[in-house]
Coordinates of C-alpha atoms in Angstrom, one line a residue:
X1 CA -128.0 108.9 -195.7
X2 CA -126.6 106.0 -193.7
X3 CA -123.0 105.0 -194.1
X4 CA -121.4 101.9 -192.5
X5 CA -118.4 102.2 -190.2
X6 CA -116.1 99.2 -190.6
X7 CA -113.3 97.6 -188.7
X8 CA -111.5 94.9 -190.6
X9 CA -114.4 94.5 -193.1
X10 CA -116.8 94.1 -190.2
X11 CA -119.6 96.7 -189.7
X12 CA -119.5 98.1 -186.2
X13 CA -121.8 101.1 -186.5
X14 CA -123.2 103.7 -188.9
X15 CA -122.7 107.3 -189.7
X16 CA -126.0 109.0 -190.4
X17 CA -126.8 112.3 -192.1
X18 CA -130.3 113.7 -191.7
X19 CA -131.7 116.3 -194.1
X20 CA -134.9 118.2 -193.7
X21 CA -135.4 118.7 -197.4
X22 CA -134.9 115.3 -199.1
X23 CA -135.4 116.5 -202.7
X24 CA -132.2 118.6 -202.4
X25 CA -130.0 115.5 -202.3
X26 CA -127.3 115.5 -204.9
X27 CA -124.5 113.0 -205.8
X28 CA -122.1 115.3 -203.9
X29 CA -123.9 114.5 -200.6
X30 CA -123.5 110.8 -201.1
X31 CA -119.8 111.2 -202.1
X32 CA -119.1 113.3 -199.0
X33 CA -120.9 110.8 -196.8
X34 CA -119.1 107.8 -198.2
X35 CA -115.8 109.7 -197.9
X36 CA -116.4 110.6 -194.3
X37 CA -117.4 107.0 -193.6
X38 CA -114.2 105.6 -195.0
X39 CA -112.1 108.3 -193.2
X40 CA -113.7 107.4 -189.8
X41 CA -113.4 103.7 -190.5
X42 CA -109.7 104.2 -191.2
X43 CA -109.3 106.2 -187.9
X44 CA -111.1 103.5 -186.0
X45 CA -108.7 100.8 -187.4
X46 CA -105.6 103.0 -186.6
X47 CA -106.9 103.5 -183.1
X48 CA -107.3 99.8 -182.7
X49 CA -103.7 99.2 -183.9
X50 CA -102.4 101.7 -181.3
X51 CA -104.4 100.0 -178.7
X52 CA -103.0 96.6 -179.6
X53 CA -99.5 98.0 -179.7
X54 CA -100.0 99.5 -176.2
X55 CA -101.4 96.2 -174.9
X56 CA -98.4 94.4 -176.3
X57 CA -96.0 96.9 -174.7
X58 CA -97.8 96.5 -171.3
X59 CA -97.6 92.8 -171.6
X60 CA -93.9 93.0 -172.3
X61 CA -93.4 95.4 -169.4
X62 CA -95.1 93.0 -167.0
X63 CA -93.0 90.1 -168.4
X64 CA -89.9 92.0 -167.7
X65 CA -91.1 92.9 -164.2
X66 CA -91.8 89.3 -163.5
X67 CA -88.3 88.2 -164.6
X68 CA -86.7 88.3 -161.1
X69 CA -83.5 86.3 -161.2
X70 CA -84.2 83.2 -159.0
X71 CA -80.4 82.9 -158.2
X72 CA -80.4 86.5 -156.9
X73 CA -83.5 85.6 -154.8
X74 CA -82.0 82.5 -153.2
X75 CA -78.6 84.0 -152.7
X76 CA -80.0 87.0 -151.0
X77 CA -82.2 84.9 -148.7
X78 CA -79.2 82.7 -147.9
X79 CA -77.1 85.8 -147.0
X80 CA -79.9 87.1 -144.7
X81 CA -80.2 83.6 -143.1
X82 CA -76.5 83.5 -142.4
X83 CA -76.6 86.9 -140.8
X84 CA -79.5 86.1 -138.5
X85 CA -77.1 84.3 -136.1
X86 CA -74.0 86.5 -136.4
X87 CA -75.5 90.0 -137.1
X88 CA -79.3 89.9 -136.4
X89 CA -79.7 93.7 -136.6
X90 CA -78.1 93.8 -140.0
X91 CA -80.2 90.8 -141.1
X92 CA -83.3 92.6 -140.1
X93 CA -82.4 95.8 -142.1
X94 CA -81.5 93.7 -145.1
X95 CA -84.9 91.8 -144.8
X96 CA -86.7 95.1 -144.8
X97 CA -84.7 96.4 -147.8
X98 CA -85.3 93.0 -149.5
X99 CA -89.1 93.4 -148.9
X100 CA -89.1 97.0 -150.3
X101 CA -87.2 95.8 -153.4
X102 CA -89.5 93.1 -154.4
X103 CA -92.6 95.1 -153.5
X104 CA -91.4 97.7 -155.9
X105 CA -90.7 95.0 -158.5
X106 CA -94.1 93.4 -158.4
X107 CA -96.4 96.3 -157.6
X108 CA -95.1 99.1 -159.9
X109 CA -97.9 99.8 -162.4
X110 CA -96.6 102.8 -164.4
X111 CA -94.4 102.0 -167.4
X112 CA -92.5 105.3 -166.9
X113 CA -90.7 106.7 -163.8
X114 CA -88.3 109.4 -162.9
X115 CA -84.6 108.6 -162.9
X116 CA -84.6 109.4 -159.1
X117 CA -87.2 106.7 -158.5
X118 CA -85.3 104.2 -160.7
X119 CA -82.1 105.0 -158.9
X120 CA -83.7 104.3 -155.5
X121 CA -84.7 100.9 -156.8
X122 CA -81.2 100.2 -158.1
X123 CA -79.7 101.3 -154.7
X124 CA -82.0 98.8 -152.9
X125 CA -80.6 96.1 -155.2
X126 CA -77.0 97.1 -154.6
X127 CA -77.4 97.1 -150.8
X128 CA -78.5 93.4 -151.1
X129 CA -75.6 92.6 -153.4
X130 CA -73.1 94.4 -151.2
X131 CA -74.3 92.3 -148.3
X132 CA -73.5 89.2 -150.3
X133 CA -70.2 90.2 -151.9
X134 CA -68.9 92.7 -149.3
X135 CA -65.7 94.5 -150.4
X136 CA -65.6 92.6 -153.7
X137 CA -67.9 95.3 -155.2
X138 CA -67.1 99.0 -155.1
X139 CA -69.8 101.3 -156.3
X140 CA -69.2 104.8 -157.7
X141 CA -72.1 107.2 -158.5
X142 CA -72.0 110.5 -160.4
X143 CA -75.5 111.8 -160.8
X144 CA -76.4 115.3 -161.9
X145 CA -79.1 116.8 -159.8
X146 CA -81.0 117.9 -163.0
X147 CA -81.1 114.3 -164.2
X148 CA -83.1 113.0 -161.2
X149 CA -86.5 114.3 -162.4
X150 CA -86.0 113.1 -166.0
X151 CA -88.7 110.7 -167.2
X152 CA -87.5 107.3 -168.4
X153 CA -89.1 103.8 -169.0
X154 CA -89.3 101.9 -165.8
X155 CA -87.0 99.0 -164.9
X156 CA -84.3 99.6 -167.4
X157 CA -81.2 100.3 -165.2
X158 CA -81.3 97.6 -162.6
X159 CA -80.9 94.8 -165.1
X160 CA -77.9 96.5 -166.5
X161 CA -76.3 96.8 -163.1
X162 CA -77.2 93.1 -162.4
X163 CA -75.5 92.1 -165.7
X164 CA -72.4 94.1 -164.7
X165 CA -72.1 92.2 -161.5
X166 CA -73.1 88.8 -162.8
X167 CA -71.0 88.8 -166.0
X168 CA -68.2 91.2 -165.0
X169 CA -67.1 89.9 -161.7
X170 CA -63.9 87.8 -161.6
X171 CA -63.3 85.4 -158.7
X172 CA -60.1 87.0 -157.5
X173 CA -60.5 90.7 -158.0
X174 CA -62.6 93.7 -156.9
X175 CA -65.3 94.9 -159.3
X176 CA -65.6 98.6 -159.7
X177 CA -69.0 99.6 -160.8
X178 CA -69.7 103.1 -162.1
X179 CA -73.2 104.5 -162.5
X180 CA -73.5 108.1 -163.9
X181 CA -76.3 110.2 -165.3
X182 CA -76.1 113.7 -166.9
X183 CA -78.2 115.8 -169.2
X184 CA -76.9 116.5 -172.7
X185 CA -79.4 118.9 -174.5
X186 CA -82.7 117.2 -174.6
X187 CA -81.2 113.7 -173.8
X188 CA -80.4 111.9 -170.6
X189 CA -77.1 110.0 -170.8
X190 CA -76.9 107.1 -168.5
X191 CA -73.7 105.1 -168.1
X192 CA -73.3 101.7 -166.5
X193 CA -69.6 100.8 -166.5
X194 CA -67.5 98.0 -164.9
X195 CA -63.8 97.0 -165.0
X196 CA -64.6 93.3 -165.0
X197 CA -63.7 90.5 -167.3
X198 CA -65.3 92.1 -170.5
X199 CA -66.0 90.3 -173.7
X200 CA -65.2 90.3 -177.4
X201 CA -66.8 93.2 -179.3
X202 CA -68.3 90.9 -182.0
X203 CA -70.6 89.5 -179.2
X204 CA -72.1 92.8 -178.2
X205 CA -73.5 94.5 -181.3
X206 CA -76.3 96.8 -180.3
X207 CA -78.3 95.7 -183.3
X208 CA -77.8 92.0 -182.7
X209 CA -80.9 89.9 -181.9
X210 CA -78.9 88.1 -179.2
X211 CA -76.5 89.3 -176.6
X212 CA -74.2 86.4 -176.2
X213 CA -72.9 86.1 -172.7
X214 CA -75.1 88.8 -171.3
X215 CA -78.4 86.9 -170.9
X216 CA -81.9 87.9 -171.8
X217 CA -82.1 91.0 -169.6
X218 CA -80.1 93.2 -171.9
X219 CA -81.9 92.0 -175.0
X220 CA -85.2 92.7 -173.3
X221 CA -84.2 96.2 -172.5
X222 CA -83.0 96.8 -176.0
X223 CA -86.3 95.6 -177.4
X224 CA -88.4 97.6 -174.9
X225 CA -86.4 100.8 -175.8
X226 CA -86.8 100.1 -179.5
X227 CA -90.6 99.7 -179.0
X228 CA -90.9 102.7 -176.7
X229 CA -88.9 105.2 -178.9
X230 CA -88.9 103.5 -182.3
X231 CA -85.1 103.3 -182.5
X232 CA -82.3 100.9 -181.7
X233 CA -79.8 103.8 -181.3
X234 CA -80.9 104.4 -177.6
X235 CA -78.4 101.8 -176.3
X236 CA -74.7 101.3 -177.2
X237 CA -72.2 98.8 -175.8
X238 CA -68.4 98.9 -175.6
X239 CA -66.4 96.0 -174.2
X240 CA -62.9 94.6 -174.2
X241 CA -61.7 91.4 -172.7
X242 CA -60.0 92.1 -169.4
X243 CA -61.0 95.7 -169.3
X244 CA -64.7 95.6 -168.6
X245 CA -67.9 96.6 -170.3
X246 CA -69.6 100.0 -170.8
X247 CA -73.2 100.4 -171.6
X248 CA -74.6 103.8 -172.5
X249 CA -78.3 104.8 -172.7
X250 CA -79.2 108.0 -174.6
X251 CA -82.8 108.6 -173.5
X252 CA -84.6 111.4 -175.4
X253 CA -86.9 113.8 -173.5
X254 CA -89.6 113.4 -176.2
X255 CA -90.6 110.7 -178.6
X256 CA -91.8 107.9 -176.4
X257 CA -95.1 106.2 -177.1
X258 CA -98.0 107.4 -174.9
X259 CA -98.3 104.7 -172.2
X260 CA -99.6 104.8 -168.7

């Protein structure tokens, strides 16, 4: 008995049953063969859907990785160029940190990482921003040791920190930036908080398709987390004009899609 295996109505192979005693065939043999053929065809199509979703997720990840803010790039290079005359040793150290930061941005292949690795990437970014803004930025970290080995989607924290600096900093005041991470049961709670200019709450609904005033970075992260975990409840935002913005990520230990 030969049964076609189909994918989107196209025959891609056959499932064959061989019997040594042909005269013992019954209708049940044909029914079972057809049923198994349909079952395997369905599994093939589901596997193809998973593959397409995975490819789409990988493409989205690569797009996010490629979205390096050109203003940050030029401002950092200008800062390093200015230091070359006045503080050449500091300029050299910054150039090395700048090289490490962009190498990590462009060469990272895995879509997941540990919080510790992500934190190292964020710290490289903050060193460069501190060189530019000096004492206008004060950074406070509170990281539980147990949180450092927690697996998270890659490149989800640095854009939040960048948004806090870009959209929270006022011209005449110091920006206090708080970054914390702690375990709560099977979840990792990540907090990125600033005391900057803030914004109206009606502009920062976590379920909104746009994040007015916050740029594409936060929306990209919300969409990636939704794809990765199948939920929009991973991220929440609190903000008040004049009192800053608080972004909370609640990353579950289990439940992400299986991506490399």
